Amino acid sequence: MEVVIIGLPQSGKTTVFNALTRGHADTGGAGGEMHVGVVKVADPRLDVLARMYQPKKTVYAEIKYWDIPGPESLAKSQGIGGKYRNVLQGADAFLLVVRAFTNAAVPHPLDSLDPGRDLANMLGELAFADLEVLERAVQKLEDGIKKSKVAERPAMAAHLETVKKVRASFEEGVPLRRQQLAGSELSILANYQFLTDKPVIVAFNADESGPEISLDRLGLSEKETAGLGQVSLCARLEEDLAAMPGDEAEEFRRELGLGDPAVDRVIGVSFQTLGLISFLTIGDDEVRAWSVPAGMPAQSAAGTIHTDFQRGFIRAEVIPFDDLARCGSIAQGRKEGVLRSEGKTYGVKDGDVINFLVNV
């Protein structure tokens, strides 16, 4: 999974990045550097399986975080993405950092603290960037139809109709991720890589001792906040704790009455917002977690391991993790009847331990 961190200047984007990745990126003032960090997704089930099978390696799911420079380091005419738009387009989701902390030494670029306004502004920036793409697409298609051969016009007209339909919904304030579109329409739009088609997790960067901020307290409409994930954290405190040795950080958390580390909470909300689960594979070489959309057909899940597995799929041997841990082995699971044989359309569930039988 690849997540791009976005937000207004002085919202604490890079501090959040450091807290999540245990990084040491410079957070002082405007910066022109892009930071990239990879975080392993903690999964106690893998630890149990590793003890059972003693593999050569244990491979956790990973999230790559991108912290791109804010608008303060880019020409205003470049918009939210500017020269980093390709990074935004390649993201699986956005982590939108909204400032909710007070600090007189860090002036807010809009001169006042208003999380609802800032969130609406950033969502508006994403929509505006997509609207510009739509406007250019409409113009290009209209010109193309005039110059095209008669036989090519029906397909181009259908393309144009879809783009205009989406543009009309944008103008009514409906981002692409909330538009009801047919499969053929989604296929037409896929190549545009619209930013508002990406899931958004809102990270409220709050004061250490202040109340948690939530979407329902911002005064925004349900239409504006529908489908958004959310998490509240104190990025500066989490950055400090992330830099400590694990035992020391845990002791501080207990003393301060803090919950799980920000990285665990953000990952949990990210999986929930994107509708992801993890299935597991086992073997002497490796024990591994694979992140896929919940309910993905078994044949498609096999393709996440290797495309040849999808093409040569025969069946999947599936046992829930809890049953495998209780039984102690696949052989015992088969004896107890909890190891199942599933076909290509089986919807994969979180914690499924799967052995794919393939013909390659």
PDB file of C-alpha atoms in Angstrom, residues 86-226:
ATOM      1  CA  ASN A  86       2.404  11.579 -10.527  1.00  0.00           C
ATOM      2  CA  VAL A  87       3.098  10.560  -6.909  1.00  0.00           C
ATOM      3  CA  LEU A  88      -0.415  11.605  -5.917  1.00  0.00           C
ATOM      4  CA  GLN A  89      -1.917   9.704  -8.833  1.00  0.00           C
ATOM      5  CA  GLY A  90      -0.029   6.553  -7.894  1.00  0.00           C
ATOM      6  CA  ALA A  91      -1.222   6.577  -4.283  1.00  0.00           C
ATOM      7  CA  ASP A  92      -3.612   4.013  -2.870  1.00  0.00           C
ATOM      8  CA  ALA A  93      -4.840   6.601  -0.347  1.00  0.00           C
ATOM      9  CA  PHE A  94      -4.173  10.044   1.085  1.00  0.00           C
ATOM     10  CA  LEU A  95      -3.402  10.763   4.718  1.00  0.00           C
ATOM     11  CA  LEU A  96      -4.724  14.298   5.054  1.00  0.00           C
ATOM     12  CA  VAL A  97      -3.149  16.040   8.055  1.00  0.00           C
ATOM     13  CA  VAL A  98      -5.390  18.710   9.582  1.00  0.00           C
ATOM     14  CA  ARG A  99      -3.972  21.097  12.140  1.00  0.00           C
ATOM     15  CA  ALA A 100      -5.785  21.046  15.482  1.00  0.00           C
ATOM     16  CA  PHE A 101      -2.886  22.066  17.742  1.00  0.00           C
ATOM     17  CA  THR A 102      -2.149  25.506  19.162  1.00  0.00           C
ATOM     18  CA  ASN A 103       1.374  26.881  18.990  1.00  0.00           C
ATOM     19  CA  ALA A 104       2.065  30.611  18.780  1.00  0.00           C
ATOM     20  CA  ALA A 105       5.583  29.882  17.515  1.00  0.00           C
ATOM     21  CA  VAL A 106       4.125  28.122  14.465  1.00  0.00           C
ATOM     22  CA  PRO A 107       1.756  30.628  12.813  1.00  0.00           C
ATOM     23  CA  HIS A 108      -1.164  29.235  10.870  1.00  0.00           C
ATOM     24  CA  PRO A 109      -1.010  30.281   7.186  1.00  0.00           C
ATOM     25  CA  LEU A 110      -4.668  31.355   7.357  1.00  0.00           C
ATOM     26  CA  ASP A 111      -4.133  33.234  10.665  1.00  0.00           C
ATOM     27  CA  SER A 112      -6.584  31.179  12.730  1.00  0.00           C
ATOM     28  CA  LEU A 113      -7.163  27.625  13.884  1.00  0.00           C
ATOM     29  CA  ASP A 114     -10.175  26.053  12.169  1.00  0.00           C
ATOM     30  CA  PRO A 115      -9.890  22.306  11.392  1.00  0.00           C
ATOM     31  CA  GLY A 116     -13.229  22.214   9.559  1.00  0.00           C
ATOM     32  CA  ARG A 117     -12.232  25.034   7.228  1.00  0.00           C
ATOM     33  CA  ASP A 118      -8.794  23.509   6.583  1.00  0.00           C
ATOM     34  CA  LEU A 119     -10.242  20.080   5.818  1.00  0.00           C
ATOM     35  CA  ALA A 120     -12.797  21.577   3.435  1.00  0.00           C
ATOM     36  CA  ASN A 121     -10.030  23.577   1.733  1.00  0.00           C
ATOM     37  CA  MET A 122      -7.861  20.523   1.149  1.00  0.00           C
ATOM     38  CA  LEU A 123     -10.748  18.410  -0.140  1.00  0.00           C
ATOM     39  CA  GLY A 124     -11.595  21.328  -2.406  1.00  0.00           C
ATOM     40  CA  GLU A 125      -8.026  21.416  -3.721  1.00  0.00           C
ATOM     41  CA  LEU A 126      -8.261  17.745  -4.686  1.00  0.00           C
ATOM     42  CA  ALA A 127     -11.584  18.337  -6.427  1.00  0.00           C
ATOM     43  CA  PHE A 128     -10.293  21.428  -8.226  1.00  0.00           C
ATOM     44  CA  ALA A 129      -7.277  19.504  -9.526  1.00  0.00           C
ATOM     45  CA  ASP A 130      -9.594  16.833 -10.946  1.00  0.00           C
ATOM     46  CA  LEU A 131     -11.958  19.413 -12.388  1.00  0.00           C
ATOM     47  CA  GLU A 132      -9.084  20.945 -14.346  1.00  0.00           C
ATOM     48  CA  VAL A 133      -8.332  17.517 -15.813  1.00  0.00           C
ATOM     49  CA  LEU A 134     -11.989  17.065 -16.745  1.00  0.00           C
ATOM     50  CA  GLU A 135     -12.173  20.447 -18.429  1.00  0.00           C
ATOM     51  CA  ARG A 136      -9.138  19.638 -20.552  1.00  0.00           C
ATOM     52  CA  ALA A 137     -10.557  16.202 -21.370  1.00  0.00           C
ATOM     53  CA  VAL A 138     -13.870  17.643 -22.549  1.00  0.00           C
ATOM     54  CA  GLN A 139     -12.120  20.150 -24.804  1.00  0.00           C
ATOM     55  CA  LYS A 140      -9.804  17.497 -26.245  1.00  0.00           C
ATOM     56  CA  LEU A 141     -12.647  15.041 -26.896  1.00  0.00           C
ATOM     57  CA  GLU A 142     -14.892  17.677 -28.520  1.00  0.00           C
ATOM     58  CA  ASP A 143     -12.054  18.699 -30.820  1.00  0.00           C
ATOM     59  CA  GLY A 144     -11.208  15.063 -31.515  1.00  0.00           C
ATOM     60  CA  ILE A 145     -14.752  14.145 -32.508  1.00  0.00           C
ATOM     61  CA  LYS A 146     -14.815  16.924 -35.094  1.00  0.00           C
ATOM     62  CA  LYS A 147     -11.613  15.616 -36.680  1.00  0.00           C
ATOM     63  CA  SER A 148     -12.310  11.883 -36.322  1.00  0.00           C
ATOM     64  CA  LYS A 149     -13.600   9.406 -38.870  1.00  0.00           C
ATOM     65  CA  VAL A 150     -17.324   8.667 -38.794  1.00  0.00           C
ATOM     66  CA  ALA A 151     -16.745   5.099 -37.573  1.00  0.00           C
ATOM     67  CA  GLU A 152     -14.738   6.348 -34.573  1.00  0.00           C
ATOM     68  CA  ARG A 153     -17.292   8.883 -33.394  1.00  0.00           C
ATOM     69  CA  PRO A 154     -19.730   6.654 -31.429  1.00  0.00           C
ATOM     70  CA  ALA A 155     -17.002   5.438 -29.046  1.00  0.00           C
ATOM     71  CA  MET A 156     -15.594   8.927 -28.625  1.00  0.00           C
ATOM     72  CA  ALA A 157     -19.090  10.323 -28.027  1.00  0.00           C
ATOM     73  CA  ALA A 158     -19.688   7.753 -25.268  1.00  0.00           C
ATOM     74  CA  HIS A 159     -16.358   8.720 -23.739  1.00  0.00           C
ATOM     75  CA  LEU A 160     -17.305  12.390 -23.859  1.00  0.00           C
ATOM     76  CA  GLU A 161     -20.715  11.729 -22.334  1.00  0.00           C
ATOM     77  CA  THR A 162     -19.126   9.937 -19.381  1.00  0.00           C
ATOM     78  CA  VAL A 163     -16.606  12.716 -18.780  1.00  0.00           C
ATOM     79  CA  LYS A 164     -19.345  15.375 -18.902  1.00  0.00           C
ATOM     80  CA  LYS A 165     -21.487  13.340 -16.498  1.00  0.00           C
ATOM     81  CA  VAL A 166     -18.636  13.149 -14.007  1.00  0.00           C
ATOM     82  CA  ARG A 167     -17.855  16.834 -14.430  1.00  0.00           C
ATOM     83  CA  ALA A 168     -21.492  17.751 -13.670  1.00  0.00           C
ATOM     84  CA  SER A 169     -21.329  15.763 -10.423  1.00  0.00           C
ATOM     85  CA  PHE A 170     -18.025  17.447  -9.526  1.00  0.00           C
ATOM     86  CA  GLU A 171     -19.656  20.834  -9.971  1.00  0.00           C
ATOM     87  CA  GLU A 172     -22.324  19.720  -7.478  1.00  0.00           C
ATOM     88  CA  GLY A 173     -19.619  18.880  -4.942  1.00  0.00           C
ATOM     89  CA  VAL A 174     -19.582  15.081  -5.374  1.00  0.00           C
ATOM     90  CA  PRO A 175     -16.047  13.591  -5.558  1.00  0.00           C
ATOM     91  CA  LEU A 176     -15.463  10.633  -7.821  1.00  0.00           C
ATOM     92  CA  ARG A 177     -15.274   8.108  -4.952  1.00  0.00           C
ATOM     93  CA  ARG A 178     -18.935   8.878  -4.117  1.00  0.00           C
ATOM     94  CA  GLN A 179     -20.308   8.886  -7.658  1.00  0.00           C
ATOM     95  CA  GLN A 180     -22.446   5.963  -8.795  1.00  0.00           C
ATOM     96  CA  LEU A 181     -20.945   4.823 -12.086  1.00  0.00           C
ATOM     97  CA  ALA A 182     -21.312   1.755 -14.274  1.00  0.00           C
ATOM     98  CA  GLY A 183     -18.392  -0.577 -14.903  1.00  0.00           C
ATOM     99  CA  SER A 184     -18.011   0.664 -18.477  1.00  0.00           C
ATOM    100  CA  GLU A 185     -17.845   4.253 -17.224  1.00  0.00           C
ATOM    101  CA  LEU A 186     -15.217   3.367 -14.624  1.00  0.00           C
ATOM    102  CA  SER A 187     -13.134   1.739 -17.360  1.00  0.00           C
ATOM    103  CA  ILE A 188     -13.249   4.956 -19.379  1.00  0.00           C
ATOM    104  CA  LEU A 189     -12.148   7.010 -16.370  1.00  0.00           C
ATOM    105  CA  ALA A 190      -9.370   4.705 -15.146  1.00  0.00           C
ATOM    106  CA  ASN A 191      -6.611   6.287 -17.222  1.00  0.00           C
ATOM    107  CA  TYR A 192      -7.290   9.759 -15.817  1.00  0.00           C
ATOM    108  CA  GLN A 193      -6.176   8.683 -12.291  1.00  0.00           C
ATOM    109  CA  PHE A 194      -8.440  11.184 -10.559  1.00  0.00           C
ATOM    110  CA  LEU A 195      -7.335  12.272  -7.093  1.00  0.00           C
ATOM    111  CA  THR A 196     -10.849  12.295  -5.633  1.00  0.00           C
ATOM    112  CA  ASP A 197     -11.145   8.606  -6.466  1.00  0.00           C
ATOM    113  CA  LYS A 198      -8.617   7.887  -3.706  1.00  0.00           C
ATOM    114  CA  PRO A 199      -9.700   7.009  -0.159  1.00  0.00           C
ATOM    115  CA  VAL A 200      -8.874   9.743   2.371  1.00  0.00           C
ATOM    116  CA  ILE A 201      -7.870   9.245   6.003  1.00  0.00           C
ATOM    117  CA  VAL A 202      -8.023  12.470   8.014  1.00  0.00           C
ATOM    118  CA  ALA A 203      -5.321  12.744  10.686  1.00  0.00           C
ATOM    119  CA  PHE A 204      -6.161  15.468  13.204  1.00  0.00           C
ATOM    120  CA  ASN A 205      -2.861  16.745  14.596  1.00  0.00           C
ATOM    121  CA  ALA A 206      -3.987  17.772  18.084  1.00  0.00           C
ATOM    122  CA  ASP A 207      -2.445  19.161  21.255  1.00  0.00           C
ATOM    123  CA  GLU A 208      -0.928  16.690  23.692  1.00  0.00           C
ATOM    124  CA  SER A 209      -3.448  17.381  26.447  1.00  0.00           C
ATOM    125  CA  GLY A 210      -6.365  18.617  24.352  1.00  0.00           C
ATOM    126  CA  PRO A 211      -9.552  16.717  23.502  1.00  0.00           C
ATOM    127  CA  GLU A 212      -9.607  14.388  20.527  1.00  0.00           C
ATOM    128  CA  ILE A 213     -10.989  15.968  17.378  1.00  0.00           C
ATOM    129  CA  SER A 214     -13.507  14.132  15.207  1.00  0.00           C
ATOM    130  CA  LEU A 215     -15.296  14.760  11.933  1.00  0.00           C
ATOM    131  CA  ASP A 216     -18.706  15.110  13.555  1.00  0.00           C
ATOM    132  CA  ARG A 217     -17.504  18.136  15.551  1.00  0.00           C
ATOM    133  CA  LEU A 218     -16.377  20.243  12.610  1.00  0.00           C
ATOM    134  CA  GLY A 219     -19.713  21.623  11.450  1.00  0.00           C
ATOM    135  CA  LEU A 220     -19.316  20.095   8.009  1.00  0.00           C
ATOM    136  CA  SER A 221     -22.146  18.408   6.149  1.00  0.00           C
ATOM    137  CA  GLU A 222     -22.491  14.640   6.027  1.00  0.00           C
ATOM    138  CA  LYS A 223     -21.963  14.883   2.277  1.00  0.00           C
ATOM    139  CA  GLU A 224     -18.546  16.476   2.809  1.00  0.00           C
ATOM    140  CA  THR A 225     -17.332  13.896   5.334  1.00  0.00           C
ATOM    141  CA  ALA A 226     -18.937  10.722   3.966  1.00  0.00           C
TER     142      ALA A 226
END
